PDB file of C-alpha atoms in Angstrom:
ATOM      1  CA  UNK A   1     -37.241 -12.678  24.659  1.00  0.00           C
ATOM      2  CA  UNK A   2     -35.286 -13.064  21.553  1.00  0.00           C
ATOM      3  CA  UNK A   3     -33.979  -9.830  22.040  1.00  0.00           C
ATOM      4  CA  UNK A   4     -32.782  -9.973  25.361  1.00  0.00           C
ATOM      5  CA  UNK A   5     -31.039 -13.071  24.265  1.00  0.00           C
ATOM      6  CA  UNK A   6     -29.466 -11.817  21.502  1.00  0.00           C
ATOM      7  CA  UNK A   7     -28.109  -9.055  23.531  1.00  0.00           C
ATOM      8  CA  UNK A   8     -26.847 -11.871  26.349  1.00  0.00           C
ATOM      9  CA  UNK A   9     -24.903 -13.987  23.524  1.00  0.00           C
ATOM     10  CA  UNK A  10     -23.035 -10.129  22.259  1.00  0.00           C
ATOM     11  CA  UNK A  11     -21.641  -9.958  25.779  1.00  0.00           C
ATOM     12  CA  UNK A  12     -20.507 -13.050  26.280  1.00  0.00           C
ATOM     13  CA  UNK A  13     -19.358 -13.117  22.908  1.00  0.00           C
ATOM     14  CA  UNK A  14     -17.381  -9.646  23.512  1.00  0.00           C
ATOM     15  CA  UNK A  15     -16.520 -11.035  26.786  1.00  0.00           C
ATOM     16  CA  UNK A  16     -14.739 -14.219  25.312  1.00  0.00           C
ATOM     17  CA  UNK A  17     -13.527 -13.126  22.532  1.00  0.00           C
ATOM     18  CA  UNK A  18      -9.765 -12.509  24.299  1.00  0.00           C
ATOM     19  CA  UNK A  19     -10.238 -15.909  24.831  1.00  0.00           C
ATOM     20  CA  UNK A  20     -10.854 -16.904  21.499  1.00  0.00           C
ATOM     21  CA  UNK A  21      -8.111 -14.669  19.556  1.00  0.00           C
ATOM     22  CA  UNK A  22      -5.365 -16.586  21.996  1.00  0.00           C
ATOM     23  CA  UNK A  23      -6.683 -20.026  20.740  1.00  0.00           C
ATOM     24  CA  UNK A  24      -6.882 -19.440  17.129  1.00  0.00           C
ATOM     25  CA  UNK A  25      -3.019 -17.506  17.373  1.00  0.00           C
ATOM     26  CA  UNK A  26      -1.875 -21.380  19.001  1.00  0.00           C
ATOM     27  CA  UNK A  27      -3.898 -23.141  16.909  1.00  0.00           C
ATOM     28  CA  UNK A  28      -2.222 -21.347  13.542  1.00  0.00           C
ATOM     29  CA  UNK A  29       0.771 -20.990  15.491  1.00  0.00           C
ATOM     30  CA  UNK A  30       0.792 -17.238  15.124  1.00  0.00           C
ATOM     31  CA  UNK A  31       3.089 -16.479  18.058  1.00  0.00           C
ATOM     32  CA  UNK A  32       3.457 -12.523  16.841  1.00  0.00           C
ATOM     33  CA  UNK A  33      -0.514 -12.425  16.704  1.00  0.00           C
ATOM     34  CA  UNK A  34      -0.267 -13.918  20.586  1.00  0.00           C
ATOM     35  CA  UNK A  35       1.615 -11.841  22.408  1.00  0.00           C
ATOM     36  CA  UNK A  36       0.303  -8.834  20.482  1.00  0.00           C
ATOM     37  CA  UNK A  37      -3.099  -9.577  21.893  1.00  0.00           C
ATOM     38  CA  UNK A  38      -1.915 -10.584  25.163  1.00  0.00           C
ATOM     39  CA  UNK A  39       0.177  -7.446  25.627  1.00  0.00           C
ATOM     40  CA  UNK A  40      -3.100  -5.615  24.367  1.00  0.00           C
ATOM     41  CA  UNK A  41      -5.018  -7.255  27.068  1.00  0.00           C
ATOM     42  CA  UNK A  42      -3.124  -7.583  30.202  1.00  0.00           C
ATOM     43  CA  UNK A  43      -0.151  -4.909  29.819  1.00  0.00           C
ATOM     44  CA  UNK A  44      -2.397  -2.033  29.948  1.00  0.00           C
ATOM     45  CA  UNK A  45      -1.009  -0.202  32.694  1.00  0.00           C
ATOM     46  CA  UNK A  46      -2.855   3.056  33.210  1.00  0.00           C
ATOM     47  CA  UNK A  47      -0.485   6.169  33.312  1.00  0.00           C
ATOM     48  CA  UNK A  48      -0.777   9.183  35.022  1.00  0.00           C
ATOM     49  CA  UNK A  49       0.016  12.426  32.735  1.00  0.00           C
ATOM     50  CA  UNK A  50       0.053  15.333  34.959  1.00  0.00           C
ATOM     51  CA  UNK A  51       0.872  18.176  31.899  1.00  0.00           C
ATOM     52  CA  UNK A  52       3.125  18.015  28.177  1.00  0.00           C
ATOM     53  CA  UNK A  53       5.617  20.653  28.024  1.00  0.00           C
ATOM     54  CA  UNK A  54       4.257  22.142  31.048  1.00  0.00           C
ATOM     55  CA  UNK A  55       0.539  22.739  29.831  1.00  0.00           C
ATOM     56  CA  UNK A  56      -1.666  21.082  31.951  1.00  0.00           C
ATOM     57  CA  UNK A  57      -5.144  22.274  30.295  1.00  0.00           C
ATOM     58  CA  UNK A  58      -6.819  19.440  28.186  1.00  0.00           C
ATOM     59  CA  UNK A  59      -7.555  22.260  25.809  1.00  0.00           C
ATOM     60  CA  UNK A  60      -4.343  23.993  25.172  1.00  0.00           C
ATOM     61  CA  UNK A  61      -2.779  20.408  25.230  1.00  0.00           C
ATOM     62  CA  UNK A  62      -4.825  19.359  22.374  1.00  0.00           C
ATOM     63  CA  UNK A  63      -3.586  22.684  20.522  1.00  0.00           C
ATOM     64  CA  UNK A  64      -0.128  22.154  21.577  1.00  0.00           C
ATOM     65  CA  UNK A  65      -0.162  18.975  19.345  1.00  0.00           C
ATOM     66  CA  UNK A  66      -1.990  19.917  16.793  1.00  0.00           C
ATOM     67  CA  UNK A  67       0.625  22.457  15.923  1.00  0.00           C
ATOM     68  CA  UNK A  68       2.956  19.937  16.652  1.00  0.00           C
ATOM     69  CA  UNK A  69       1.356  17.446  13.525  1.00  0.00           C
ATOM     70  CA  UNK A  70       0.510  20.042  11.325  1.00  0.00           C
ATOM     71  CA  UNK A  71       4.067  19.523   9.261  1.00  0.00           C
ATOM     72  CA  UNK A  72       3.480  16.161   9.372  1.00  0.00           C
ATOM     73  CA  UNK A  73      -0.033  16.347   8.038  1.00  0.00           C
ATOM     74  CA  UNK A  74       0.226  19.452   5.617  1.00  0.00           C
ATOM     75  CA  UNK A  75      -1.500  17.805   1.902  1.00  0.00           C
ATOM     76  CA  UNK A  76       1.322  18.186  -0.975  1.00  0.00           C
ATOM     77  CA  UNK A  77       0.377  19.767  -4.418  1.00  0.00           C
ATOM     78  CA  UNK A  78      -2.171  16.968  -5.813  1.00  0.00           C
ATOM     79  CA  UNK A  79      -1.608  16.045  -9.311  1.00  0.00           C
ATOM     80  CA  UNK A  80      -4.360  15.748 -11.863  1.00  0.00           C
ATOM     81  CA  UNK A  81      -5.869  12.785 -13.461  1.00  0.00           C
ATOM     82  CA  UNK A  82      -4.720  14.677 -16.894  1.00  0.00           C
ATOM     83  CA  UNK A  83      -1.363  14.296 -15.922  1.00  0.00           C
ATOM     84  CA  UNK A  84      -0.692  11.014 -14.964  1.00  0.00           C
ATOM     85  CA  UNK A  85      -3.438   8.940 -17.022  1.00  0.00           C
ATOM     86  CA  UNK A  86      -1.768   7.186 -20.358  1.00  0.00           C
ATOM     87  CA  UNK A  87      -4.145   7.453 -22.953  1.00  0.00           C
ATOM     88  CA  UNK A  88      -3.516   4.119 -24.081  1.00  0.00           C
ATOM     89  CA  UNK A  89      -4.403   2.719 -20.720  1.00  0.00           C
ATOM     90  CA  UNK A  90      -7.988   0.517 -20.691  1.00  0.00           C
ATOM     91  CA  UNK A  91      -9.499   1.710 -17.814  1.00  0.00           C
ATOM     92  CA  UNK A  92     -12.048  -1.125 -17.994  1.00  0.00           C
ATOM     93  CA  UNK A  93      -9.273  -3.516 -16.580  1.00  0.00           C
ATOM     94  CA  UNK A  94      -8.883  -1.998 -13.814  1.00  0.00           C
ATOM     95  CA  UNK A  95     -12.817  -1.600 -12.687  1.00  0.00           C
ATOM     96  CA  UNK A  96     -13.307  -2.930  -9.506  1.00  0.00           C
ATOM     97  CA  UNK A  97     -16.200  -6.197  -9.049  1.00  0.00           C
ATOM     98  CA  UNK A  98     -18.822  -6.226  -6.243  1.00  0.00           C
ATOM     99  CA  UNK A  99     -16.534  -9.480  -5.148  1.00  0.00           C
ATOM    100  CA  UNK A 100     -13.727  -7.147  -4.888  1.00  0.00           C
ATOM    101  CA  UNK A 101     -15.344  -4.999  -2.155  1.00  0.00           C
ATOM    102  CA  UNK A 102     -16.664  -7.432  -0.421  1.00  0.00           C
ATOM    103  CA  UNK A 103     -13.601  -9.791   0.003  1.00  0.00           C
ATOM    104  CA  UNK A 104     -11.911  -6.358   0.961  1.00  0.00           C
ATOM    105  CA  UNK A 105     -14.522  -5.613   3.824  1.00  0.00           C
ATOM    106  CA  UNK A 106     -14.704  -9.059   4.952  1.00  0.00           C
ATOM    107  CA  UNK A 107     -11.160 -10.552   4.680  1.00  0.00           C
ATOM    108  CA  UNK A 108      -8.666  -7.547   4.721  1.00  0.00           C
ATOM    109  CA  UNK A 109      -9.573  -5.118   7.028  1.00  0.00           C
ATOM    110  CA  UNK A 110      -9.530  -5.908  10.970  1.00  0.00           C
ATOM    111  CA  UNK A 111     -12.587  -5.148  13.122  1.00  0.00           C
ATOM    112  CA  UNK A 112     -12.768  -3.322  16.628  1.00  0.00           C
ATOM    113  CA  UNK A 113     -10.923  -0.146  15.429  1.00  0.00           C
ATOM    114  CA  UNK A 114     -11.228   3.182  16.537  1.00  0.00           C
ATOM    115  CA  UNK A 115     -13.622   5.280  13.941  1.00  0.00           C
ATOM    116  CA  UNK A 116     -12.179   8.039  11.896  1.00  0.00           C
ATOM    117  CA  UNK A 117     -13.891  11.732  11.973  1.00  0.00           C
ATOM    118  CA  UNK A 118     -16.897   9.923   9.663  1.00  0.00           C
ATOM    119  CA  UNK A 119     -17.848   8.059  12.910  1.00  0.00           C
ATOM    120  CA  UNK A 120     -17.910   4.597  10.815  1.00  0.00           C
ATOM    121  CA  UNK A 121     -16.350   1.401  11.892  1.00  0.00           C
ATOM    122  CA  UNK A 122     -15.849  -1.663   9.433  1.00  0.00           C
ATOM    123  CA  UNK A 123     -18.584  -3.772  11.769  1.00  0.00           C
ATOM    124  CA  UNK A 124     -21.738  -0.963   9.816  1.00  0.00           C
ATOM    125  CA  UNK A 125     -20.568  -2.481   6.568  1.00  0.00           C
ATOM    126  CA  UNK A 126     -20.278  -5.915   7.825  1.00  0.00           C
ATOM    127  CA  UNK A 127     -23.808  -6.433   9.257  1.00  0.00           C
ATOM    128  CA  UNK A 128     -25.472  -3.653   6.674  1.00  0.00           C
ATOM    129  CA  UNK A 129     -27.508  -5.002   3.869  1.00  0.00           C
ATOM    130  CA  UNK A 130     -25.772  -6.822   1.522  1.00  0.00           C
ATOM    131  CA  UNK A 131     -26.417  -4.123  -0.803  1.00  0.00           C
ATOM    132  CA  UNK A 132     -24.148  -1.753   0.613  1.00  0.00           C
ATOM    133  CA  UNK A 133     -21.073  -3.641  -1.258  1.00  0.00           C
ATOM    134  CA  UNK A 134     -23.097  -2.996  -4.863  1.00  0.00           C
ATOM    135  CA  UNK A 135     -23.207   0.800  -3.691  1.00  0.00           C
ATOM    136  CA  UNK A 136     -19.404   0.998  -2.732  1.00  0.00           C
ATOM    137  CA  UNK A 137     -18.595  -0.676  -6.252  1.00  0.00           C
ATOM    138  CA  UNK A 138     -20.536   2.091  -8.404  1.00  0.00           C
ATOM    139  CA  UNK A 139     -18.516   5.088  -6.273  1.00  0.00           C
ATOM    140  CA  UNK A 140     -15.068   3.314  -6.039  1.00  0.00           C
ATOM    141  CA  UNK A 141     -15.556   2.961 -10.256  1.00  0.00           C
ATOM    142  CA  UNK A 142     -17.011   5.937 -10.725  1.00  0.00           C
ATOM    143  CA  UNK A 143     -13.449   7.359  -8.930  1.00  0.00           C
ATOM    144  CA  UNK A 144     -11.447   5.310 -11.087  1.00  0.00           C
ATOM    145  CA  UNK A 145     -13.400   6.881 -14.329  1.00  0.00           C
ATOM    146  CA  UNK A 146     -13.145  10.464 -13.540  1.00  0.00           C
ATOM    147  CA  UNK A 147     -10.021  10.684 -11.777  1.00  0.00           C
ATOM    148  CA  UNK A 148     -11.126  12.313  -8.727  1.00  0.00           C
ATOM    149  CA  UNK A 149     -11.563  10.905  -5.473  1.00  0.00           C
ATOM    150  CA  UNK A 150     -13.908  12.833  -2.528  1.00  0.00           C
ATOM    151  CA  UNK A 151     -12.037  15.530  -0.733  1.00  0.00           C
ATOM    152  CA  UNK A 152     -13.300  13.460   2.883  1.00  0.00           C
ATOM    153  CA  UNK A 153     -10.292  10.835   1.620  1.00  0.00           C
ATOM    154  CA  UNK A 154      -7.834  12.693   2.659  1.00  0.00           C
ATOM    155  CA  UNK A 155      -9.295  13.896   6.052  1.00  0.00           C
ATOM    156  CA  UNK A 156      -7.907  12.217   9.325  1.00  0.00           C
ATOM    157  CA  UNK A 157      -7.967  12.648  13.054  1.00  0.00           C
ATOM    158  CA  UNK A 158      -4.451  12.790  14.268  1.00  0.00           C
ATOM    159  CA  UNK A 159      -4.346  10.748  17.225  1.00  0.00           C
ATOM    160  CA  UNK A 160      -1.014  11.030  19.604  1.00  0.00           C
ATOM    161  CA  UNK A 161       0.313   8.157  21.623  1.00  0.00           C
ATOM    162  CA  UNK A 162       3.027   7.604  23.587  1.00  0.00           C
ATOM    163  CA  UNK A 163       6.447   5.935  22.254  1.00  0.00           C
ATOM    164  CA  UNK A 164       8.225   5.215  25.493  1.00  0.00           C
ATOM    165  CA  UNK A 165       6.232   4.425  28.266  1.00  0.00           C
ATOM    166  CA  UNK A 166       9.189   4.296  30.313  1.00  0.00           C
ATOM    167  CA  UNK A 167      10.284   7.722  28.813  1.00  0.00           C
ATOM    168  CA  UNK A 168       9.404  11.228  29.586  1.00  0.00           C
ATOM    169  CA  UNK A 169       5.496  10.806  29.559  1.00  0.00           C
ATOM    170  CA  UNK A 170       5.515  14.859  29.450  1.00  0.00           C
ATOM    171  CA  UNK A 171       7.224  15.596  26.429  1.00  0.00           C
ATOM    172  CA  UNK A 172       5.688  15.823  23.485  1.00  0.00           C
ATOM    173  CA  UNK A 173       8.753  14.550  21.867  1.00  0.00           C
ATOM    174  CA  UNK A 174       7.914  11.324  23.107  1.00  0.00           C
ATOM    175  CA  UNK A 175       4.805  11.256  21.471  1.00  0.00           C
ATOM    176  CA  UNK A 176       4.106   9.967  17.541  1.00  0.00           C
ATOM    177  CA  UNK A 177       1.172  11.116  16.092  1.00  0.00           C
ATOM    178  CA  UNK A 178      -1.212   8.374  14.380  1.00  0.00           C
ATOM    179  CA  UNK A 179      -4.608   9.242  11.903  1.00  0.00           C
ATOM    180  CA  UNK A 180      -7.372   7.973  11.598  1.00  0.00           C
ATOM    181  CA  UNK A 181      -8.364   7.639   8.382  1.00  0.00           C
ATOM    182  CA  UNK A 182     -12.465   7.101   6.926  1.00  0.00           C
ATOM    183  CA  UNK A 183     -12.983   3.143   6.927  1.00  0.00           C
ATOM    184  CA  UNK A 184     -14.495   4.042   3.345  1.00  0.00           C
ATOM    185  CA  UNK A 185     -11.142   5.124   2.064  1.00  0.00           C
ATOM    186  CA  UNK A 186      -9.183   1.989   3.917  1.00  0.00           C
ATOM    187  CA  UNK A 187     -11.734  -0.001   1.762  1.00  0.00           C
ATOM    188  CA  UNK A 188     -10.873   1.435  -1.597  1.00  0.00           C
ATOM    189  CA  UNK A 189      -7.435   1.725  -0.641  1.00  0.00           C
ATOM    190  CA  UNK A 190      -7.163  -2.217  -0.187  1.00  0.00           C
ATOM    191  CA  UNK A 191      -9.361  -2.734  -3.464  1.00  0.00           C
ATOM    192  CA  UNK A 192      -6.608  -0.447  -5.221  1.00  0.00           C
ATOM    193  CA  UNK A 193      -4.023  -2.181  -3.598  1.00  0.00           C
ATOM    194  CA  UNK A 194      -4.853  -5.636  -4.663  1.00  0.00           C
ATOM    195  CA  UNK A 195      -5.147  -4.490  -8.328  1.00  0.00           C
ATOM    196  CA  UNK A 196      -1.418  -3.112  -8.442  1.00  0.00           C
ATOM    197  CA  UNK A 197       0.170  -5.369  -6.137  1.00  0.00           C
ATOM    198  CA  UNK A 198       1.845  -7.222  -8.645  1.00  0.00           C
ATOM    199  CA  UNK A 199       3.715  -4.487 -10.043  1.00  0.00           C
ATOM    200  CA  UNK A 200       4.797  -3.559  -6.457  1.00  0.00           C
ATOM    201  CA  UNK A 201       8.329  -5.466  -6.564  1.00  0.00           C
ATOM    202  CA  UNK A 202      10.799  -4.951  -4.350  1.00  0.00           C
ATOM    203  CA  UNK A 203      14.288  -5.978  -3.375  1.00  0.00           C
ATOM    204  CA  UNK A 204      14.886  -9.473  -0.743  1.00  0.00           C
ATOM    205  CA  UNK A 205      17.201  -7.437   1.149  1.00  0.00           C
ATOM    206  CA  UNK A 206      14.291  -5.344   2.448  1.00  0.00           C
ATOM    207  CA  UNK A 207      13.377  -6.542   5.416  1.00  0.00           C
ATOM    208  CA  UNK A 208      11.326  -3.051   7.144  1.00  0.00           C
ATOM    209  CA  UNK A 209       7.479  -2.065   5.643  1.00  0.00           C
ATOM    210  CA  UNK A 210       7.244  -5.274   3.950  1.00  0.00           C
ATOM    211  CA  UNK A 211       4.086  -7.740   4.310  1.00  0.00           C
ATOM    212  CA  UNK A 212       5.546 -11.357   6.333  1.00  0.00           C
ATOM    213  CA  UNK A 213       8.927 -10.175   6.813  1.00  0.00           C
ATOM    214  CA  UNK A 214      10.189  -8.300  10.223  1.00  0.00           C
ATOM    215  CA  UNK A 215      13.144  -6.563  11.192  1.00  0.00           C
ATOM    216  CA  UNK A 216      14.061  -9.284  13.690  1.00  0.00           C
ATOM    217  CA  UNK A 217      16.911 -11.539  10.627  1.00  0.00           C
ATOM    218  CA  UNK A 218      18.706  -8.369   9.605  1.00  0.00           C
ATOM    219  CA  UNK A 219      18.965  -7.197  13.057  1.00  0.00           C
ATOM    220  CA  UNK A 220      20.521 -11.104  14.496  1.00  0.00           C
ATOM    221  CA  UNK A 221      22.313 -10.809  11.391  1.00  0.00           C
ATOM    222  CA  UNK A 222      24.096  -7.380  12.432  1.00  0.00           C
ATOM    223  CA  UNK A 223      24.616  -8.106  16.047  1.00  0.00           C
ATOM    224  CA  UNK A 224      26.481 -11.236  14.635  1.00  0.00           C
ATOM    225  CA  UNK A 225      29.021  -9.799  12.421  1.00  0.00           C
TER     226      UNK A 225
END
């Protein structure tokens, strides 16, 4: 019986929790976050997408863009650990704590995303044993101390969706590819992050690819003048 009800309170959990993102983007006043998951919710419009570039084949279309993205995602010439560690670096400092993995699972990462080729979503380290975090610290450090990160890191699966919807639905020019990357690698990625952010300075006139400010001021600003 516990089961079963268990099971009940997940649906209608899942089932309200549209609901429940709207509320808490009013009640912080996160307008951006409210019409983002409004747009998510009740804008999807289902298109039909008879062929790209003429092939109609799931198959060959899947080819088509995968030799589209392979520029895109060709790796560059890594660079050893030998050549960019500083010998007078302490690599102790920069060690990462059980407390920083688990404030990076819990509080940086957003839930309900698609899984990368690994099949893992950020929800099998959030109800796994506790345990999982200690595990994560000893490989991230272990990384950090040899230089050398698993080849799986830089693995994706290159997913295309459409820019315009209003476009050409049947060119692949009208199409930007996205990856999806192993949640394992997002996690040591934001663990890294948080460790050099404050030597990550950058100019107030940037406005683009910068965390709380848009495009939207620079853009009034030029339609102005």
């Amino acid at each position: 019986y516990k089961y079963k009800l268990t099971i009940r309170n997940s649906v209608k959990a899942f089932e309200n929790r549209f609901s429940d993102q709207l509320y808490e983007s009013l009640l912080y006043k996160d307008m951006n976050g409210f019409w983002k998951t409004w747009k998510n919710k009740c804008n999807n419009k289902p298109l039909n997408i008879h062929n790209v570039d003429g092939i109609c084949d799931s198959f060959f279309i899947a080819e088509h863009f995968k030799n589209k993205f392979a520029d895109s995602s060709t790796a560059s010439e890594p660079l050893l650990a030998s050549d960019i560690r500083s010998e007078s670096t302490c690599i102790d400092s920069w060690l990462f704590t059980v407390t920083d993995v688990s404030d990076a699972i819990s509080k940086s990462l957003q839930k309900g995303k698609a899984p990368g080729l690994d099949g893992l979503v950020l929800e099998h380290f959030l109800y796994s044993h506790p345990s999982i975090y200690m595990h994560l610290t000893r490989l991230f450090n272990l990384m950090i101390k040899h230089g050398v990160v698993p080849n799986g890191f830089g693995e994706g699966l290159i997913v295309p969706l459409i820019k315009e919807k209003f476009g050409d639905v049947c060119s692949s020019e009208n199409y930007r590819g996205i990856t999806l990357c192993h949640i394992i690698s997002k996690i040591f990625e934001i663990c890294l992050l948080r460790k050099i952010e404050p030597f990550l300075n950058t100019h107030d006139l940037q406005m683009g690819f910068k965390k709380g400010v848009g495009c939207g001021p620079p853009t009034f600003l030029l339609q102005q003048v």
